[in-house]
Coordinates of N, CA and C and ligand atoms in Angstrom, one line a residue:
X1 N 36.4 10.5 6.1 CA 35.6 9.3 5.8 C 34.1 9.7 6.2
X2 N 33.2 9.7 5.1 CA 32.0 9.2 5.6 C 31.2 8.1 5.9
X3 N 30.5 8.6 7.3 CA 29.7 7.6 8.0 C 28.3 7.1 6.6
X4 N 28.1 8.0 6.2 CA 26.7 7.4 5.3 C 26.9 6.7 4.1
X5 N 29.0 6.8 3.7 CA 28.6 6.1 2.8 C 28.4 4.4 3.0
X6 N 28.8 4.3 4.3 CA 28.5 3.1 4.8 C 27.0 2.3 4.7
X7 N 26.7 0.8 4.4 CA 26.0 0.1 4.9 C 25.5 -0.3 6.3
X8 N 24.3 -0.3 6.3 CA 24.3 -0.9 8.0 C 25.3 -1.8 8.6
X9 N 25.2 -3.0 7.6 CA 26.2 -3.7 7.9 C 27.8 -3.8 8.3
X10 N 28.0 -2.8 7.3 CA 29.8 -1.8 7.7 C 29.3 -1.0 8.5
X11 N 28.6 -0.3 8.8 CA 28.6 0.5 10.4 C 28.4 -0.7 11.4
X12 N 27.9 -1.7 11.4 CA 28.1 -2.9 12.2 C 29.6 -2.7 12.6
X13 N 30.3 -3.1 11.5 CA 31.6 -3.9 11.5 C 32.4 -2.8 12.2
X14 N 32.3 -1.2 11.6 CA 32.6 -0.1 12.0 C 32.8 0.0 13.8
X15 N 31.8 0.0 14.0 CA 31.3 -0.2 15.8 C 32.0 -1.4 16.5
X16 N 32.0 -2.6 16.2 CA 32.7 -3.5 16.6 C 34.3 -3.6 16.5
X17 N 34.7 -2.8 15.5 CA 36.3 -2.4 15.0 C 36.2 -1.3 16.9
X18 N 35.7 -0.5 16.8 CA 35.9 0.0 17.6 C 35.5 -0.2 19.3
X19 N 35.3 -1.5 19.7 CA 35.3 -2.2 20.4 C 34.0 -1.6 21.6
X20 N 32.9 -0.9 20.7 CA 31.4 -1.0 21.0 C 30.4 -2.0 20.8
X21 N 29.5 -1.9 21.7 CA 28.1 -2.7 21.7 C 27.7 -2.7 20.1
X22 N 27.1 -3.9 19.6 CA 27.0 -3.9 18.2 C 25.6 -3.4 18.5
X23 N 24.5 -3.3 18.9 CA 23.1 -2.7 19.2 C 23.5 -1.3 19.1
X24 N 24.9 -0.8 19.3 CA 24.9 0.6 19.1 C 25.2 1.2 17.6
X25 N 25.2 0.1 16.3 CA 25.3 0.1 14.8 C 24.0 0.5 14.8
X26 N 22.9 -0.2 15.6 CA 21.6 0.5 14.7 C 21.0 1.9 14.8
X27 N 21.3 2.6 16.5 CA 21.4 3.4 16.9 C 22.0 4.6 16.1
X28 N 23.2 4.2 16.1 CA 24.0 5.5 15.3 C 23.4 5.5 13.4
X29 N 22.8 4.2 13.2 CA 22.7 4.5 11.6 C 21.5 4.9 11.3
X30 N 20.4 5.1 11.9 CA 19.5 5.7 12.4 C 19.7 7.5 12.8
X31 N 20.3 7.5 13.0 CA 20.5 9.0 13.6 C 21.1 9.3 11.8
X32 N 22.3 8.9 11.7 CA 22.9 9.2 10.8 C 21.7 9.5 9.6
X33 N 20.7 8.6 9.9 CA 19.7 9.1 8.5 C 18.6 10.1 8.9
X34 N 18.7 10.3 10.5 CA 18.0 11.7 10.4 C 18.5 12.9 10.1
X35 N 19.8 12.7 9.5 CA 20.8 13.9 9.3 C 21.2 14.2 10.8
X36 N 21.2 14.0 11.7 CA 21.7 14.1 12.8 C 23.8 14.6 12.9
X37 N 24.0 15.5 13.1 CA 25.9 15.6 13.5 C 26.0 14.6 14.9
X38 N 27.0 14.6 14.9 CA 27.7 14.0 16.4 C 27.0 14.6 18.0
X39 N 26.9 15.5 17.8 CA 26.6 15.9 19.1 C 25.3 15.8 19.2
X40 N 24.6 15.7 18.2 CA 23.2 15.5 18.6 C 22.7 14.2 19.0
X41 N 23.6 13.1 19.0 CA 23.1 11.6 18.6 C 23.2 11.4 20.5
X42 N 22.1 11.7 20.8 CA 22.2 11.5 22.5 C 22.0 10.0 23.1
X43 N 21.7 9.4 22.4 CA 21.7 7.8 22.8 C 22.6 7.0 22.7
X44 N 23.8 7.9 22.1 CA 25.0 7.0 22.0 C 26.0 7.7 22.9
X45 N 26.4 6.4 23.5 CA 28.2 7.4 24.2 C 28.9 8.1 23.4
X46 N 29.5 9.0 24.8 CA 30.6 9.7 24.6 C 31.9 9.1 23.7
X47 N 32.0 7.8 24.9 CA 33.1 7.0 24.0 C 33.0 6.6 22.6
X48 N 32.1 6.5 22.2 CA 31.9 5.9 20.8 C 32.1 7.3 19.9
X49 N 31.3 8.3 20.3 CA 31.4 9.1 19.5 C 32.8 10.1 19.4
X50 N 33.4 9.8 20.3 CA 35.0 10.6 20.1 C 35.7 9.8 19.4
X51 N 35.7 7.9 19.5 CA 36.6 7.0 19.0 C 36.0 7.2 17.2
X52 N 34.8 7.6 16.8 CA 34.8 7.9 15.4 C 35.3 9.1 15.0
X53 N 35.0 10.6 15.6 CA 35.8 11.4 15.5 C 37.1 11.3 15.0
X54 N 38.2 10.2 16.6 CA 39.5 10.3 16.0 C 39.4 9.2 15.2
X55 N 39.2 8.6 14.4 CA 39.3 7.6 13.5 C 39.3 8.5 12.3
X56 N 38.7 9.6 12.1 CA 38.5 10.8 11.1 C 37.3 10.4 10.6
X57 N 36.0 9.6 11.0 CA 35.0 10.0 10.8 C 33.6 10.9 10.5
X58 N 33.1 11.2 9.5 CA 32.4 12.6 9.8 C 30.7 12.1 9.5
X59 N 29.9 13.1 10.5 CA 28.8 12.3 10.6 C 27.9 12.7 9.3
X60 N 27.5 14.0 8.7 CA 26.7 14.1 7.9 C 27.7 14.9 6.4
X61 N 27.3 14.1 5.3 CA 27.8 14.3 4.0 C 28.0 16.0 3.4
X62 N 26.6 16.2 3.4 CA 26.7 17.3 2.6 C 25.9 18.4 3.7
X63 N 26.0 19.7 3.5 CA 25.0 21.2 4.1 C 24.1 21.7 3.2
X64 N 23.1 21.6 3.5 CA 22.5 23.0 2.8 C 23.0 24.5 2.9
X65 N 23.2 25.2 1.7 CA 23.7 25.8 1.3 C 22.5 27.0 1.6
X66 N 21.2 26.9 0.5 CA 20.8 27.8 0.5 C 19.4 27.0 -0.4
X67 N 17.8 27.7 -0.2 CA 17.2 27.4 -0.2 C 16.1 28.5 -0.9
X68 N 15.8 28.4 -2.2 CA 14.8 29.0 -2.9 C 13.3 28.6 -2.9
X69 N 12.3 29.3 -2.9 CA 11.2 28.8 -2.6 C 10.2 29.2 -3.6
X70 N 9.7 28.2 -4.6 CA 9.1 29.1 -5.5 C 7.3 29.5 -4.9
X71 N 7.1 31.0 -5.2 CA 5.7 31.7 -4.8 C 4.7 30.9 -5.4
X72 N 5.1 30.0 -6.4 CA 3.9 29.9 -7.4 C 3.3 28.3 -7.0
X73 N 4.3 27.5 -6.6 CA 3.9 25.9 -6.6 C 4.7 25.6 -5.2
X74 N 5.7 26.5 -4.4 CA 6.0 25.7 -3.2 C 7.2 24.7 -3.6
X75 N 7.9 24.4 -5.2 CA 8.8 24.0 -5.2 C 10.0 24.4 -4.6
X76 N 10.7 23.6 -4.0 CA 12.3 24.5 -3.8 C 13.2 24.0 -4.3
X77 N 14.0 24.8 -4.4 CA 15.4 24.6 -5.3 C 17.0 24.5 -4.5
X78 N 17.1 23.8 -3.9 CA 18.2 23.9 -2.4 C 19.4 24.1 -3.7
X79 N 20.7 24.5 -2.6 CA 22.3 24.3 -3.5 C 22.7 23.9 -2.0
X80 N 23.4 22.8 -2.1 CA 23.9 22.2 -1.2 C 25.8 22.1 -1.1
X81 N 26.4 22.7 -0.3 CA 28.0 22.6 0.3 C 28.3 21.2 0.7
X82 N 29.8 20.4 0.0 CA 29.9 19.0 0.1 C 31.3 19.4 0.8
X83 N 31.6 18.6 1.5 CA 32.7 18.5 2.6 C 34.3 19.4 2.1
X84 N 34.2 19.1 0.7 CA 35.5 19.3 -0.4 C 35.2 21.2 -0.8
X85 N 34.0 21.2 -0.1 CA 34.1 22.7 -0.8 C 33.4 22.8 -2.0
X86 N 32.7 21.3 -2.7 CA 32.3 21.7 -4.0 C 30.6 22.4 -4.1
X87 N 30.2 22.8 -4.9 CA 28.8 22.9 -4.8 C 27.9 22.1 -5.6
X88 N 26.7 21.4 -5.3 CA 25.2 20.8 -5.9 C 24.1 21.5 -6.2
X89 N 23.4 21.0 -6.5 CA 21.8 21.4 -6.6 C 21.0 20.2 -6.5
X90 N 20.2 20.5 -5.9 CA 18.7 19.8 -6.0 C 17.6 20.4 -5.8
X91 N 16.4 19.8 -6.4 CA 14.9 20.5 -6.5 C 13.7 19.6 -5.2
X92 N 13.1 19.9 -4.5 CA 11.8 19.4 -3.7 C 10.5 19.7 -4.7
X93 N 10.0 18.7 -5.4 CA 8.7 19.1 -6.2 C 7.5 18.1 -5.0
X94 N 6.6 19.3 -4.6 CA 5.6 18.9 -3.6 C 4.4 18.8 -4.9
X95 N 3.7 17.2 -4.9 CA 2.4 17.2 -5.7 C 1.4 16.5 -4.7
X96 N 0.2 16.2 -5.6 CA -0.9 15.7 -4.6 C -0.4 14.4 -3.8
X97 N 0.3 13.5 -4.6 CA 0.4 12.2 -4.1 C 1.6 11.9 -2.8
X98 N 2.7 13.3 -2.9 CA 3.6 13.1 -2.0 C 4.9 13.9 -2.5
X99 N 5.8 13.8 -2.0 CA 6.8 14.9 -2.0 C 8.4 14.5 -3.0
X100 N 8.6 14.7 -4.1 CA 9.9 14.4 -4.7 C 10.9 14.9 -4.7
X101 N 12.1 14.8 -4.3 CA 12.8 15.4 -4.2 C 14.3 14.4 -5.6
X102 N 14.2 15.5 -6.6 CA 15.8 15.6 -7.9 C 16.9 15.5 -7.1
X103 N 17.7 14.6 -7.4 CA 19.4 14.6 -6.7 C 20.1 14.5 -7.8
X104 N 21.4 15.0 -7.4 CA 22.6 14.8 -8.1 C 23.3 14.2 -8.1
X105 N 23.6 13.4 -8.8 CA 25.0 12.0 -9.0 C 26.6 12.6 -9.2
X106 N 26.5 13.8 -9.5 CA 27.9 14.2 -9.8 C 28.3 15.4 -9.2
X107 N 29.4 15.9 -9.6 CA 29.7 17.6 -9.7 C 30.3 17.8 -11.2
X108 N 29.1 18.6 -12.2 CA 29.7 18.8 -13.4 C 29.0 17.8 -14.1
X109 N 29.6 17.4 -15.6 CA 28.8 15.9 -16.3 C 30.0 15.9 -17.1
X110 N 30.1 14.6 -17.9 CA 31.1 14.8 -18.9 C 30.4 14.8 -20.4
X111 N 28.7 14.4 -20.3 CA 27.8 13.9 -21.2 C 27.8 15.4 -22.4
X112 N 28.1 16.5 -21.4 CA 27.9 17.9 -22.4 C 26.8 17.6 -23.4
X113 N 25.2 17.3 -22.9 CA 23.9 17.4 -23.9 C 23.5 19.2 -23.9
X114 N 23.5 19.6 -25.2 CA 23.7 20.8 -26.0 C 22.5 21.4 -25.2
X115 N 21.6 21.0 -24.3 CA 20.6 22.1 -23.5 C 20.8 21.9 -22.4
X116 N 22.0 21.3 -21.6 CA 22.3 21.8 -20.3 C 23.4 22.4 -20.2
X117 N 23.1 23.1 -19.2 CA 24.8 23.7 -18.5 C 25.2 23.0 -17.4
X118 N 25.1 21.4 -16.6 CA 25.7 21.2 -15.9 C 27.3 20.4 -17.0
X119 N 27.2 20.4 -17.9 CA 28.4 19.7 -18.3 C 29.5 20.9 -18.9
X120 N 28.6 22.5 -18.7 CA 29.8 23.3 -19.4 C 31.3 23.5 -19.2
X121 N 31.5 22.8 -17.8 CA 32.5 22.7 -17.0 C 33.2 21.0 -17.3
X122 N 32.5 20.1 -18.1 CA 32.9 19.0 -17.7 C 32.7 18.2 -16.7
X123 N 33.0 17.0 -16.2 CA 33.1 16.4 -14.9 C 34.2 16.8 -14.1
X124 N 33.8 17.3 -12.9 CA 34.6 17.4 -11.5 C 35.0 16.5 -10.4
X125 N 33.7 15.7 -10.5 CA 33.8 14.6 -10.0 C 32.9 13.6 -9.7
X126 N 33.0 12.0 -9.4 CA 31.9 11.8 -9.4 C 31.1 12.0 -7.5
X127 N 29.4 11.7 -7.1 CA 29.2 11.8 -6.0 C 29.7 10.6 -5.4
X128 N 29.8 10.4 -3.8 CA 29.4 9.0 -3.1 C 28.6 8.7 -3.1
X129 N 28.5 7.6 -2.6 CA 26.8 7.1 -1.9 C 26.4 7.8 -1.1
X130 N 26.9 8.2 0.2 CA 26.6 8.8 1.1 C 26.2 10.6 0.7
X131 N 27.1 11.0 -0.8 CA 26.5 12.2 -1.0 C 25.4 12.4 -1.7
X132 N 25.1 11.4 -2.3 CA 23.8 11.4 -3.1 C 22.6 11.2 -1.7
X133 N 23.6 9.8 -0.8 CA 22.1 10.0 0.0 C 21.8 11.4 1.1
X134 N 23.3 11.9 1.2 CA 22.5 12.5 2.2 C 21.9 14.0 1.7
X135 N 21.5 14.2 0.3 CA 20.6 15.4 -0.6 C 19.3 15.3 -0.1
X136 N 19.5 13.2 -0.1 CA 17.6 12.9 0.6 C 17.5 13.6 1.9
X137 N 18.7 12.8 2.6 CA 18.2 13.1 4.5 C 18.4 14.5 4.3
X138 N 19.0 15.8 3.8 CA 19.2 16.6 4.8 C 17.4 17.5 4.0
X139 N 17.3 17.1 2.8 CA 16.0 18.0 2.5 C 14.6 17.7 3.2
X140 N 14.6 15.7 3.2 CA 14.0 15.3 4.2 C 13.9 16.0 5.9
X141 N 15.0 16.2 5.9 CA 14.9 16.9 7.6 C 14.7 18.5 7.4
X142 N 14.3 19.0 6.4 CA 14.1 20.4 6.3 C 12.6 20.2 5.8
X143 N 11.9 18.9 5.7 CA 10.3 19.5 5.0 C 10.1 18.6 6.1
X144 N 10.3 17.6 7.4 CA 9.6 16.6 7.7 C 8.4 17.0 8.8
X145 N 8.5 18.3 9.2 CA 7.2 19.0 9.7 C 6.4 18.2 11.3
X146 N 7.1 17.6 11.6 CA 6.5 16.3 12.8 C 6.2 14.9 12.3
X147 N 6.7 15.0 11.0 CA 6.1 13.9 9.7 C 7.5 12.6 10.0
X148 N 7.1 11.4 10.2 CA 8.1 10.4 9.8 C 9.1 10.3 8.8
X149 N 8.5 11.3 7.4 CA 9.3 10.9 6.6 C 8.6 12.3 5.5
X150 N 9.4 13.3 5.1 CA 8.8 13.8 4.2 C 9.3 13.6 2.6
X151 N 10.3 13.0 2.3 CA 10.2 12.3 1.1 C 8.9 11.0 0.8
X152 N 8.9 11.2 -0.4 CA 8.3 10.0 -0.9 C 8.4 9.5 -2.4
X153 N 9.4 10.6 -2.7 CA 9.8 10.2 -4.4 C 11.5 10.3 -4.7
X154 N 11.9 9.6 -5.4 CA 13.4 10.4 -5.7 C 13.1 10.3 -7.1
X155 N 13.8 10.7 -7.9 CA 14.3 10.8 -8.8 C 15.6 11.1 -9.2
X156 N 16.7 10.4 -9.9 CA 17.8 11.1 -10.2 C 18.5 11.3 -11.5
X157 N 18.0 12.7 -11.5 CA 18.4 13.6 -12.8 C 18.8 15.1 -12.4
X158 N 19.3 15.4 -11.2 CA 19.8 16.8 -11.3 C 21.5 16.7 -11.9
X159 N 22.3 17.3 -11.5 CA 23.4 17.2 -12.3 C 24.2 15.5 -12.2
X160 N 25.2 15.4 -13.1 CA 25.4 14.1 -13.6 C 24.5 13.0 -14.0
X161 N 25.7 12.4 -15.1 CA 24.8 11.3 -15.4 C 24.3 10.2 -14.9
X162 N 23.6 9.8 -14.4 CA 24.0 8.5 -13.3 C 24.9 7.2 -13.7
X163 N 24.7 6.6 -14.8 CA 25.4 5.3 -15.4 C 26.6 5.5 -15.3
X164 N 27.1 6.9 -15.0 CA 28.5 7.4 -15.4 C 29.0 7.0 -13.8
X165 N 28.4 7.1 -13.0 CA 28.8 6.9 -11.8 C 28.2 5.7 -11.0
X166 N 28.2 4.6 -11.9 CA 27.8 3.5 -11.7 C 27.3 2.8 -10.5
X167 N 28.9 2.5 -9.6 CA 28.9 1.7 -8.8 C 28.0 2.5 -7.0
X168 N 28.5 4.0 -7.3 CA 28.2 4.8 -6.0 C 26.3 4.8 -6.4
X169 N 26.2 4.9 -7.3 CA 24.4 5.3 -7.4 C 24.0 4.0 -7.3
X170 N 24.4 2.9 -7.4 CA 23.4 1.6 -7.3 C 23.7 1.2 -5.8
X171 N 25.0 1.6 -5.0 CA 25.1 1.8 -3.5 C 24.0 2.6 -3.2
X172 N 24.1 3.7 -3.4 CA 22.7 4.9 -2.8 C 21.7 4.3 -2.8
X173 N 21.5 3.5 -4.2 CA 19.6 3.1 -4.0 C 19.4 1.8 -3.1
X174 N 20.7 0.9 -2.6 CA 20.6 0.6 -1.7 C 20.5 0.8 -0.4
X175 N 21.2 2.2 0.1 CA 20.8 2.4 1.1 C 20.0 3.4 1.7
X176 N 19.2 3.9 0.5 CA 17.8 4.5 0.4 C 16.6 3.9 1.0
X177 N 17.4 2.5 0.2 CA 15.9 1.8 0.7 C 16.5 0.4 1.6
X178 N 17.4 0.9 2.5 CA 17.4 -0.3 3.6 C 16.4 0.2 4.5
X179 N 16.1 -1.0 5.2 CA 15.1 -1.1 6.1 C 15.2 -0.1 7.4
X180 N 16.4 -0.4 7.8 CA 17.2 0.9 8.8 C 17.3 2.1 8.6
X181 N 17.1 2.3 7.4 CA 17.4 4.1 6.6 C 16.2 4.4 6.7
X182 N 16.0 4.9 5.7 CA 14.8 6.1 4.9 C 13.9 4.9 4.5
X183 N 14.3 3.9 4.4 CA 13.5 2.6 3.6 C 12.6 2.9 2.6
X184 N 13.4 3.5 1.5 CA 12.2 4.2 0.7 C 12.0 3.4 -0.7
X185 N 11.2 2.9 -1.1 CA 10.9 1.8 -2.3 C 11.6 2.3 -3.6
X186 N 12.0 1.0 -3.8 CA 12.1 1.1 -5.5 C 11.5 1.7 -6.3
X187 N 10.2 1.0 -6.3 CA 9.2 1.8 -7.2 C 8.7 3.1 -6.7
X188 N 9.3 3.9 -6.3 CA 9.2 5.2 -6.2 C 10.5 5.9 -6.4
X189 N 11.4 5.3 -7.3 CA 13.0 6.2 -7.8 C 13.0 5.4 -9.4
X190 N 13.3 6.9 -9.4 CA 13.2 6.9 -11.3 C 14.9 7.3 -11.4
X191 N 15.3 6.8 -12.8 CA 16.6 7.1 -13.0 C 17.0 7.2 -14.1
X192 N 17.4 8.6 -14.5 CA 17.1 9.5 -16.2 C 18.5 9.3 -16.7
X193 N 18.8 8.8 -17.5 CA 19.8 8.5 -18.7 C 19.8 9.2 -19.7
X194 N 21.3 9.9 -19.9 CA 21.0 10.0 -21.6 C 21.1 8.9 -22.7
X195 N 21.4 7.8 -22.0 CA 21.8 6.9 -23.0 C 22.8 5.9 -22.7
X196 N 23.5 5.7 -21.8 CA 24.7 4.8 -21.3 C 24.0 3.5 -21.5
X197 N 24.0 2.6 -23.1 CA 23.2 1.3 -23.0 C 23.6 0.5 -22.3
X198 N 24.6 0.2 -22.2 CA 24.8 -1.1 -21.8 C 25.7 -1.1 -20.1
X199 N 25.0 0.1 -19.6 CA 24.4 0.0 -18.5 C 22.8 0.0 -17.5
X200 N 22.4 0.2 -18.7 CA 20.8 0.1 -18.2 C 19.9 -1.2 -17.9
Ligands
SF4_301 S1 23.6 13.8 -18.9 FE1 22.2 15.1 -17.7 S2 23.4 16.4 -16.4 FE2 24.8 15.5 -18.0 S3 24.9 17.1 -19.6 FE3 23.3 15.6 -20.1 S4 21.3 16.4 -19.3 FE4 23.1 17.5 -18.3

């Protein structure tokens, strides 16, 4: 189980299931969006953090894998390892106004549009919430430089469709931009369709 695909509020309930201080929900969901693992989260007990352990909770979604850096503009091109073994992609495009980082909603697509290759394979599966968010936090914690926050754009259009994966991507963009998280605005996430009408 992932911790990120939770809400503040279910990490509330989470913490109090396990018979912790509820001031320790903001604590831990907080860390959880610095990309933080378990051992790092030093403000929280011991006890708390072994009783999520054995519950089979795990603290950060996805790893960076591996990280390309282009000579020309300073974009990067991360591939990111998801708990299952599968592999992602996402892009960091750095412009004047601030830092965007492309995520992926899926593994694979089912849409097969005749100029990509993420659907050559079909759908594998769709992301969580927690895996889509944590493409933000962990690339966020690889550009944040002493910076609060080195995102400041999402976009999502790397692989999968989004509408295809409905219910987990409209979770993500809420807890992208809870107040406790990344709190990162609406109007700075764009969301590319091929066409799913009558979900838009
Ligand atoms: S919907 Fe997007 S990811 Fe899927 S095949 Fe089309 S362009 Fe590629």
């Amino acid at each position: 189980m992932q911790l990120l695909d939770y809400s503040f509020e279910e990490i509330e309930n989470i913490v109090l299931s396990l018979g912790e201080a509820k001031f320790r929900a903001k604590q831990l969901f907080e860390w959880l969006n610095k990309g933080a693992e378990f051992e790092e989260m030093k403000t929280l007990p011991k006890s708390l953090i072994e009783k999520l352990k054995e519950a089979g909770y795990i603290a950060q979604a996805i790893h960076i894998e591996d990280v390309r850096v282009s000579k020309l503009d300073g974009t990067k091109k991360y591939i990111y390892r998801l708990s299952d073994g599968n592999i992602i992609e996402g892009v960091l495009m750095k412009y004047k106004y601030g830092n965007t980082i492309c995520v992926s909603t899926q593994v694979g697509c089912r849409m097969n549009c005749a100029f990509c290759a993420s659907g050559l394979d079909g759908l594998i599966r769709n992301l969580t919430p927690g895996e889509i968010l944590g493409q933000v936090i962990a690339v966020n914690r690889d550009n944040k430089e002493g910076k609060e926050r080195a995102i400041t754009n999402i976009v999502l259009m790397g692989s999968g469709e989004p509408f295809d994966n409905y219910e987990n991507v409209t979770k993500f963009l809420d807890l992208v931009n809870a107040e406790e998280g990344l709190n990162i605005s609406m109007r700075n996430i764009s969301l590319s369709t091929c066409g799913l009408c009558d979900k838009i």
